XYZ file of C-alpha atoms in Angstrom:
657
model
C 55.757 1.014 5.657
C 55.134 3.447 8.516
C 53.014 5.757 6.340
C 50.907 2.798 5.158
C 50.402 1.907 8.804
C 49.276 5.489 9.517
C 46.831 5.361 6.593
C 45.420 2.038 7.777
C 45.072 3.362 11.359
C 43.057 6.324 10.054
C 40.722 4.034 8.081
C 40.236 1.792 11.124
C 39.534 4.848 13.319
C 36.860 5.913 10.829
C 35.185 2.488 11.056
C 35.265 2.604 14.876
C 33.800 6.127 14.798
C 30.859 4.828 12.772
C 30.252 2.102 15.369
C 30.569 4.655 18.189
C 28.101 6.968 16.461
C 25.376 4.315 16.087
C 25.572 1.579 18.742
C 25.596 3.766 21.925
C 22.802 5.934 20.517
C 20.609 2.895 19.950
C 21.572 1.554 23.372
C 20.575 4.800 25.077
C 17.216 4.808 23.281
C 16.536 1.169 24.223
C 18.102 1.407 27.707
C 20.578 -1.373 26.889
C 23.598 -0.915 29.214
C 25.891 -3.108 27.126
C 25.298 -1.127 23.962
C 25.760 2.179 25.785
C 29.028 0.923 27.263
C 30.457 0.410 23.755
C 31.037 4.178 23.549
C 33.840 4.145 26.129
C 36.317 1.660 24.576
C 35.372 2.935 21.110
C 36.293 6.528 22.041
C 39.578 5.380 23.542
C 40.440 3.175 20.557
C 39.548 5.943 18.106
C 41.862 8.381 19.868
C 44.710 5.831 19.995
C 44.423 5.018 16.277
C 44.299 8.649 15.143
C 47.284 9.403 17.399
C 49.220 6.630 15.662
C 48.167 7.987 12.268
C 49.275 11.510 13.195
C 52.577 10.159 14.557
C 53.191 8.323 11.271
C 52.661 11.513 9.265
C 54.941 13.440 11.642
C 57.629 10.778 11.188
C 57.391 11.172 7.398
C 57.995 14.928 7.727
C 60.891 14.533 10.189
C 62.802 12.036 8.004
C 61.857 13.907 4.780
C 60.053 10.982 3.173
C 59.526 12.493 -0.288
C 57.594 9.488 -1.496
C 54.679 11.156 0.324
C 53.047 13.894 -1.758
C 52.228 16.052 1.256
C 55.861 16.052 2.432
C 57.057 17.088 -1.031
C 54.654 20.031 -1.132
C 55.369 21.263 2.396
C 58.904 20.349 3.419
C 62.562 20.499 2.413
C 65.715 18.782 3.686
C 67.330 22.103 4.707
C 64.389 23.219 6.804
C 64.963 23.364 10.615
C 63.438 20.478 12.577
C 60.799 22.615 14.325
C 59.401 23.664 10.939
C 59.512 20.118 9.622
C 57.255 19.186 12.548
C 55.020 22.235 12.204
C 54.805 21.474 8.484
C 52.598 18.527 9.474
C 49.730 20.933 10.245
C 50.921 23.868 8.103
C 48.791 22.657 5.191
C 45.214 21.642 4.491
C 45.482 17.847 4.748
C 47.710 17.751 7.817
C 45.683 20.395 9.625
C 42.518 18.363 9.060
C 44.253 15.283 10.524
C 45.126 17.407 13.567
C 41.457 18.487 13.677
C 40.149 14.903 13.875
C 42.864 14.008 16.404
C 41.600 16.750 18.743
C 37.963 15.692 18.150
C 38.968 12.204 19.296
C 40.957 13.610 22.227
C 37.955 15.486 23.600
C 35.791 12.398 23.173
C 38.386 10.353 25.045
C 38.330 12.838 27.957
C 34.631 12.090 28.433
C 35.421 8.373 28.365
C 38.211 8.818 30.921
C 36.797 11.424 33.301
C 33.032 11.269 32.775
C 32.448 8.243 34.993
C 29.874 10.086 37.095
C 27.814 11.202 34.089
C 24.451 9.460 33.687
C 25.136 6.458 31.390
C 22.568 7.487 28.775
C 23.871 11.065 28.575
C 27.465 9.877 28.380
C 26.606 7.444 25.593
C 24.785 10.105 23.597
C 27.550 12.686 24.066
C 30.155 10.232 22.794
C 27.898 9.199 19.909
C 27.445 12.793 18.707
C 31.171 13.438 19.089
C 31.845 10.328 17.009
C 29.508 11.618 14.289
C 31.590 14.790 14.066
C 34.791 12.770 13.933
C 33.417 10.373 11.330
C 32.267 13.246 9.092
C 35.690 14.859 9.091
C 37.526 11.562 8.702
C 35.376 10.816 5.656
C 36.240 14.277 4.296
C 39.903 13.561 4.988
C 40.014 10.095 3.432
C 37.995 10.867 0.299
C 38.975 14.448 -0.545
C 42.120 15.364 1.430
C 44.115 12.188 2.058
C 47.446 13.117 3.689
C 48.965 9.711 2.870
C 48.923 9.867 -0.932
C 52.097 8.418 -2.460
C 54.112 9.540 -5.492
C 55.197 6.937 -8.049
C 58.527 8.748 -8.631
C 59.670 10.625 -5.517
C 61.701 13.812 -6.178
C 65.124 14.435 -4.659
C 63.823 17.279 -2.512
C 60.650 19.068 -1.482
C 59.064 22.400 -2.374
C 59.342 23.778 1.187
C 56.724 25.080 3.607
C 55.157 28.505 3.053
C 57.884 30.842 4.421
C 55.299 32.876 6.345
C 54.579 29.758 8.390
C 58.262 29.154 9.231
C 58.057 30.996 12.511
C 57.706 29.887 16.168
C 54.463 31.840 16.610
C 52.842 30.099 13.648
C 54.297 26.730 14.680
C 52.169 26.729 17.861
C 49.267 28.944 16.779
C 47.216 26.292 14.847
C 47.277 23.564 17.549
C 46.013 25.956 20.219
C 43.424 27.400 17.864
C 42.163 23.924 16.959
C 41.962 22.945 20.613
C 39.601 25.888 20.990
C 37.616 25.225 17.815
C 37.226 21.532 18.555
C 36.569 22.130 22.232
C 33.342 23.768 21.104
C 32.466 20.507 19.332
C 32.306 18.969 22.808
C 29.801 21.565 24.016
C 27.822 20.910 20.820
C 27.793 17.195 21.630
C 26.593 17.895 25.171
C 23.877 20.185 23.805
C 22.553 17.637 21.298
C 22.749 14.842 23.851
C 20.690 16.938 26.290
C 18.156 17.745 23.568
C 17.798 14.053 22.688
C 17.249 13.237 26.349
C 14.905 16.190 26.757
C 16.560 17.376 29.937
C 18.746 20.403 30.660
C 19.360 21.009 34.357
C 21.931 22.382 36.782
C 23.997 19.203 36.567
C 24.214 19.565 32.771
C 25.393 23.166 33.186
C 28.093 22.002 35.590
C 29.263 19.259 33.202
C 29.452 21.508 30.140
C 31.263 24.398 31.820
C 34.780 22.855 31.975
C 34.702 22.079 28.247
C 33.468 25.569 27.417
C 36.129 27.091 29.636
C 38.870 24.929 28.108
C 37.760 25.847 24.574
C 37.755 29.540 25.477
C 41.223 29.344 27.061
C 42.755 27.603 24.044
C 41.036 29.991 21.633
C 42.414 32.920 23.651
C 45.952 31.536 23.448
C 45.594 30.688 19.758
C 44.237 34.115 18.803
C 46.916 35.871 20.883
C 49.683 33.843 19.206
C 48.269 34.677 15.774
C 48.045 38.376 16.632
C 51.587 38.387 18.019
C 52.865 36.656 14.852
C 51.133 39.179 12.595
C 52.668 41.997 14.664
C 56.309 40.990 14.389
C 56.397 38.810 11.260
C 54.401 40.589 8.554
C 56.277 43.859 9.013
C 53.238 46.145 8.871
C 53.283 46.824 12.596
C 49.652 46.021 13.352
C 48.219 43.499 15.786
C 44.778 43.031 14.187
C 43.662 43.588 10.595
C 40.051 42.337 10.734
C 41.181 39.743 8.194
C 38.482 37.120 7.345
C 40.466 34.338 9.018
C 41.155 36.472 12.095
C 37.424 37.124 12.280
C 36.702 33.423 11.788
C 38.487 32.656 15.063
C 37.196 35.743 16.867
C 33.491 34.950 16.317
C 33.554 31.604 18.154
C 35.662 33.259 20.858
C 32.925 35.830 21.468
C 30.227 33.145 21.487
C 32.260 30.918 23.813
C 32.495 33.807 26.304
C 28.717 34.193 26.110
C 28.218 30.415 26.443
C 30.509 30.247 29.469
C 28.554 32.930 31.325
C 25.202 31.518 30.215
C 26.151 28.034 31.465
C 26.850 29.601 34.869
C 23.222 30.765 35.028
C 22.023 27.267 34.091
C 24.169 25.748 36.835
C 23.358 28.253 39.559
C 19.754 29.169 38.783
C 18.446 26.713 36.116
C 17.549 29.646 33.859
C 18.521 30.539 30.268
C 18.412 26.861 29.296
C 17.218 27.368 25.721
C 19.616 30.226 25.143
C 22.576 28.207 26.462
C 21.758 25.262 24.213
C 21.433 27.605 21.230
C 24.800 29.206 22.019
C 26.428 25.760 22.189
C 25.053 24.948 18.728
C 25.997 28.310 17.228
C 29.451 28.316 18.824
C 30.414 25.095 17.073
C 28.678 26.310 13.917
C 30.934 29.359 13.817
C 33.946 27.093 14.342
C 32.883 25.175 11.240
C 32.413 28.473 9.393
C 36.023 29.312 10.280
C 37.161 25.968 8.910
C 35.232 26.647 5.711
C 36.678 30.158 5.306
C 40.293 29.013 5.687
C 39.925 26.225 3.131
C 37.371 27.218 0.510
C 39.304 30.003 -1.201
C 36.154 32.144 -1.329
C 37.752 34.762 0.935
C 41.438 35.543 0.458
C 43.711 35.689 3.490
C 47.374 35.322 4.355
C 46.253 32.663 6.857
C 44.300 30.493 4.396
C 45.349 26.853 4.011
C 43.790 26.057 0.652
C 42.202 27.548 -2.422
C 39.850 24.748 -3.398
C 36.151 25.629 -3.744
C 35.197 21.971 -4.341
C 36.566 20.841 -0.990
C 35.117 24.001 0.508
C 31.667 22.922 -0.672
C 32.081 19.580 1.095
C 32.901 21.439 4.303
C 29.884 23.663 3.718
C 27.737 20.534 3.415
C 29.121 19.188 6.721
C 28.368 22.552 8.336
C 24.823 22.549 6.949
C 24.089 18.992 8.104
C 25.242 19.497 11.681
C 23.690 22.939 12.051
C 20.353 21.854 10.572
C 20.284 18.762 12.777
C 21.081 20.811 15.871
C 18.613 23.607 15.135
C 15.782 21.244 14.148
C 16.299 19.274 17.350
C 16.420 22.555 19.273
C 13.068 23.661 17.821
C 11.461 20.296 18.544
C 12.701 20.180 22.144
C 12.486 23.885 23.037
C 9.242 23.390 24.938
C 10.850 20.943 27.384
C 13.487 23.419 28.566
C 11.461 25.434 31.017
C 13.353 27.824 33.267
C 12.908 27.263 37.002
C 14.760 30.170 38.569
C 13.263 33.648 38.575
C 15.308 36.776 39.090
C 14.903 40.516 39.380
C 16.313 43.280 37.254
C 18.997 44.086 39.821
C 20.616 40.652 39.822
C 23.657 38.872 38.470
C 21.410 36.908 36.108
C 20.211 40.133 34.470
C 23.771 41.352 34.018
C 24.761 38.018 32.484
C 21.818 38.289 30.074
C 23.018 41.761 29.031
C 26.537 40.356 28.717
C 25.240 37.618 26.419
C 23.251 40.016 24.246
C 26.259 42.323 23.788
C 28.576 39.449 22.879
C 26.089 37.819 20.518
C 25.370 41.082 18.676
C 29.103 41.827 18.463
C 29.691 38.371 16.939
C 26.869 38.985 14.458
C 28.434 42.320 13.414
C 31.776 40.608 12.777
C 29.964 37.858 10.830
C 28.125 40.341 8.600
C 31.240 42.426 7.979
C 33.283 39.334 7.117
C 30.846 37.797 4.641
C 29.268 40.943 3.186
C 31.888 41.331 0.390
C 31.091 37.769 -0.724
C 27.325 38.403 -0.571
C 27.685 41.667 -2.502
C 29.686 39.975 -5.242
C 27.384 36.951 -5.538
C 24.015 38.699 -5.448
C 24.694 42.313 -6.475
C 27.742 41.878 -8.746
C 29.652 44.456 -6.748
C 33.177 44.193 -5.368
C 33.328 45.663 -1.885
C 35.900 45.755 0.861
C 34.839 45.877 4.502
C 37.804 47.006 6.537
C 38.859 48.281 9.921
C 36.792 51.527 9.857
C 33.521 49.553 9.725
C 34.525 47.055 12.386
C 36.028 49.675 14.703
C 32.916 51.847 14.475
C 30.330 49.070 14.739
C 32.094 46.723 17.166
C 33.799 49.018 19.686
C 30.654 50.466 21.395
C 29.511 46.991 22.451
C 32.892 46.266 24.053
C 32.817 49.626 25.854
C 29.399 48.880 27.354
C 30.532 45.352 28.233
C 33.580 46.730 30.043
C 31.451 49.198 31.995
C 28.942 46.640 33.311
C 31.368 43.774 33.926
C 32.620 44.699 37.446
C 29.068 45.531 38.547
C 27.664 42.223 37.264
C 30.490 40.235 38.869
C 29.597 41.588 42.320
C 25.792 41.548 42.173
C 24.144 38.712 44.121
C 22.059 36.020 42.464
C 18.281 36.346 42.150
C 17.959 39.928 43.384
C 20.237 42.649 44.607
C 20.788 46.386 44.800
C 22.964 47.987 42.151
C 23.423 51.045 44.382
C 24.966 48.923 47.131
C 27.396 47.336 44.676
C 28.327 50.719 43.215
C 29.151 52.008 46.692
C 31.607 49.136 47.082
C 33.052 49.878 43.645
C 33.307 53.640 44.183
C 37.083 53.584 44.933
C 37.662 51.666 41.685
C 35.438 54.087 39.764
C 37.175 57.163 41.163
C 40.593 55.685 40.399
C 39.540 54.917 36.825
C 38.099 58.405 36.438
C 41.315 59.972 37.775
C 43.444 57.939 35.331
C 41.201 58.976 32.419
C 41.395 62.645 33.443
C 45.185 62.457 33.748
C 45.522 60.873 30.306
C 43.199 63.474 28.786
C 45.234 66.294 30.318
C 48.558 64.830 29.162
C 47.705 64.057 25.554
C 47.094 67.674 24.454
C 43.788 67.548 22.622
C 44.056 64.176 20.882
C 41.097 61.800 20.490
C 39.050 60.423 23.368
C 40.179 56.864 22.534
C 43.042 56.793 25.034
C 41.138 58.277 28.024
C 38.187 55.928 27.438
C 40.473 52.910 27.018
C 42.479 53.740 30.124
C 39.285 54.310 32.109
C 37.954 50.883 31.072
C 41.266 49.150 31.735
C 41.640 50.675 35.198
C 37.956 50.088 35.980
C 38.184 46.388 35.102
C 41.447 45.735 36.952
C 40.444 47.715 40.061
C 36.925 46.228 39.957
C 38.384 42.703 39.933
C 40.512 43.544 42.994
C 37.522 45.044 44.823
C 35.507 41.903 44.013
C 38.217 39.681 45.514
C 38.580 41.909 48.571
C 34.823 41.910 49.098
C 34.843 38.098 49.402
C 37.102 38.164 52.466
C 34.549 39.295 55.060
C 34.671 42.292 57.397
C 37.551 41.454 59.789
C 40.931 43.188 60.024
C 43.039 43.585 56.903
C 45.530 40.892 58.001
C 42.759 38.327 58.442
C 41.224 39.412 55.143
C 44.531 38.965 53.320
C 44.759 35.476 54.789
C 41.247 34.674 53.591
C 42.033 36.092 50.158
C 44.855 33.567 49.753
C 42.407 30.782 50.628
C 39.657 31.863 48.231
C 38.593 29.207 45.709
C 40.647 29.141 42.529
C 37.525 29.831 40.510
C 37.176 33.211 42.254
C 40.816 34.015 41.531
C 40.401 32.797 37.969
C 37.423 35.078 37.352
C 39.250 38.097 38.789
C 42.450 37.438 36.821
C 40.537 36.913 33.563
C 38.518 40.116 34.017
C 41.676 42.045 34.891
C 43.364 40.587 31.802
C 40.562 41.925 29.646
C 41.132 45.354 31.195
C 44.868 45.227 30.467
C 44.194 44.273 26.839
C 41.651 47.078 26.422
C 44.129 49.600 27.819
C 46.886 48.290 25.548
C 44.726 48.508 22.419
C 43.584 52.035 23.247
C 47.100 53.253 24.052
C 48.623 51.748 20.907
C 45.946 53.073 18.571
C 45.905 56.562 20.125
C 49.613 57.255 20.576
C 51.441 55.267 17.894
C 54.091 57.180 15.888
C 55.301 56.193 12.408
C 58.260 57.296 10.275
C 58.942 56.110 6.696
C 62.088 57.277 4.910
C 65.039 56.351 2.710
C 68.169 56.181 4.877
C 71.821 55.784 3.940
C 74.093 53.568 6.006
C 75.389 55.797 8.800
C 72.328 58.084 8.868
C 70.749 59.134 12.172
C 67.190 60.426 12.500
C 64.657 61.228 15.204
C 61.270 59.530 15.773
C 59.183 60.740 18.741
C 62.253 61.597 20.809
C 64.199 58.422 19.945
C 67.363 58.446 17.800
C 67.538 55.771 15.100
C 71.014 55.035 13.667
C 71.342 52.797 10.600
C 74.828 51.464 11.302
C 75.152 48.728 8.665
C 73.310 46.561 6.130
C 74.741 43.123 5.305
C 73.840 39.983 3.387
C 73.704 36.940 5.708
C 72.924 33.272 4.989
C 70.217 31.299 6.800
C 69.543 27.558 6.986
C 67.113 27.713 4.028
C 67.031 31.398 3.125
C 69.178 34.441 2.288
C 68.676 37.612 4.300
C 69.428 41.309 4.055
C 70.072 42.246 7.694
C 70.301 45.783 9.004
C 72.034 46.785 12.226
C 70.079 49.623 13.843
C 71.169 51.307 17.069
C 68.510 52.904 19.271
C 69.032 55.678 21.815
C 67.213 58.447 23.645
C 69.249 61.541 24.360
C 72.591 60.327 25.657
C 71.168 56.966 26.803
C 71.795 53.940 24.601
C 68.737 51.671 24.458
C 70.044 48.773 22.395
C 70.486 47.395 18.896
C 67.941 45.615 16.693
C 68.501 43.587 13.543
C 65.561 43.764 11.123
C 65.783 41.422 8.133
C 64.297 40.944 4.700
C 64.528 37.250 3.816
C 64.297 35.402 0.505
C 63.487 31.683 0.474
C 64.948 30.366 -2.820
C 62.937 27.144 -2.951
C 59.582 28.860 -2.437
C 60.727 32.023 -4.245
C 59.024 34.128 -1.591
C 60.220 37.066 0.558
C 59.365 37.639 4.214
C 59.973 40.507 6.614
C 61.447 40.106 10.087
C 60.977 43.257 12.140
C 63.597 44.368 14.626
C 61.779 45.114 17.886
C 63.117 46.529 21.144
C 60.433 45.444 23.608
C 59.589 47.473 26.672
C 56.896 47.573 29.324
C 55.542 50.939 28.186
C 56.517 50.918 24.498
C 58.052 48.973 21.606
C 60.537 50.437 19.143
C 59.774 48.676 15.873
C 62.086 48.884 12.839
C 61.604 47.343 9.383
C 64.217 47.297 6.604
C 62.902 47.444 3.043
C 64.396 47.297 -0.439
C 67.532 49.054 -1.572
C 66.726 52.280 -3.403
C 68.189 53.649 -6.615
C 70.177 56.319 -4.815
C 71.942 53.725 -2.680
C 69.850 54.118 0.455
C 67.425 51.720 2.097
C 63.716 52.013 2.796
C 63.336 52.125 6.591
C 60.071 52.155 8.517
C 60.130 52.979 12.214
C 57.262 52.832 14.697
C 56.987 53.795 18.341
C 54.213 51.622 19.749
C 53.067 52.525 23.269
C 51.675 49.718 25.467
C 51.925 47.161 22.637
C 52.874 44.314 24.968
C 49.896 45.020 27.217
C 47.701 43.546 24.489
C 49.308 40.106 24.727
C 50.013 40.435 28.440
C 46.270 40.858 28.976
C 45.592 37.793 26.822
C 48.050 35.805 28.945
C 46.230 36.954 32.080
C 42.857 35.940 30.592
C 44.187 32.483 29.738
C 45.804 32.178 33.183
C 42.464 33.046 34.769
C 40.832 30.301 32.726
C 43.424 27.755 33.823
C 42.983 28.792 37.471
C 39.243 28.218 37.174
C 39.772 24.868 35.468
C 42.040 23.775 38.322
C 39.259 24.405 40.866
C 37.979 20.983 41.880
C 34.387 22.247 41.850
C 34.650 22.813 38.096
C 35.985 19.392 37.203
C 33.459 17.238 35.409
C 33.703 14.255 37.711
C 33.614 16.263 40.943
C 30.670 18.317 39.819
C 28.799 15.278 38.624
C 29.282 13.389 41.875
C 27.995 16.366 43.814
C 24.874 16.506 41.646
C 24.189 12.790 41.787
C 24.612 12.822 45.546
C 22.131 15.663 45.678
C 19.428 13.580 44.035
C 19.650 14.365 40.317
C 18.256 11.289 38.567
C 20.668 9.254 36.473
C 18.135 8.295 33.851
């Protein structure tokens, strides 16, 4: 009964979305307040109904209702509760229901908090958002219905993909979808502004919180996915340039560009056309990611489905929305005239360079991701584009971006003097140079990757601190410290996010330059050395799990006479799914990780053991946490809230119609 209720709620939400997509749009065109006002209760009702539908599906997974086909395919009675819940979105149909739930959530936030938006803009934003929701609900109901019943329910289910039975993957998809779908909100704002024919400073202020929120959630989602790949897959890497990894990384890059471009629109009313285009392309790349994970055209450990027919439907949705947005952009481009002018030595110029670097980097990732498919379709050649291409083509843009970022953050608007800013940043530059020289001297002739990475990391962190200190005036240091504590949260958020990027860059460079690896066959009781650490394989035992069997090794770690600890790497077999997984044993540290993987038993009685020493590994995710924290700090600044910003603009004389 509950699942039928969830199915009915989804159908009713689809009908309301159709009303929300049409009636407010007509009302805005005709200037009919009553018709425009329909968007608000419709958005709220749509969100409530989809929430009920999602809750009904979650209930079916929790109680193991095997009359539901989706539960049979993705659950099992012995599975822990957390993975029963995460099984709701650990599949194609359930993940798409989560997608439309988040689309409705973002629409509801405009209904709840957008009271100071001009009525016509608010109506059009909610109408476009409803179109997106209606398209995906139609896809869900007609091709991917999560509420399909079985005439004869089995006694038990087939279990969730064992790779997804992990805390990192339990929370990774929701955060990633919050980022993907957050860009749908910026797309809706962009199309609504194009329909109205007006993009101004107030629009830039309204769209920034949604862009920032999308970027923050994408950052968390990507970091969780990278962390999962690091400790779960057993290969020891944090990034493989996998097609699905790239599918989330491309909209992340474009959302960074959009965020900085929207700042220029808000502050200087420049880059209007470019900002609108980025909003359209950002959501377009989110849809491309959805297509890649579900079409089966590109293989990936992350992929949800292998169904080209459903993939083609998603491709059609992508084409419709992108064509509509780009055609409207071309038609309205002439109305988006820039008002602010700026010199070469200005923050605007640096933000333009920032945008160009990020956009080109995203394009490189896009080409590298899809080129194997293009080569096979049009040239009948099977190619693999891997890390060497991406590292070579992508890295220079990030290096240049890291170099200019502290300078751009401190330059004044409109016009400024780069020399004056560089004088302020000279202590940070000298510190970064000293760190790079020290690393180069210590590493005994290895590659330049580590010195460059450490220079950029130090430069970004120290530059962020100099930027904050420079905002405190010219009084004594005690007064300046007091003023620093009272700086707006947006200033702190920017500094923390930029510093987080520096920490991540340093972590990536250190890990890639200094990582050590040892692969051997070891007998129980063997001791061996890896980069100064002693690895002792003390025991290997068979242990039962709640829904798996595991071969668990006990490995003691020491350095000289100092005992470091014990790790327990496992190789698990899930009988229902018939699939093995690897659980690495990791001793985490601030400056390094000791990473041990147990493999298969060998003919001679020993065990395959892989050991890695990974310097600065945790800096990668620590930097991502700092970036996300910086985003949250900026979001908490009252000046960046939609309602506060809108009231300020309306009070300043921005017309409502």
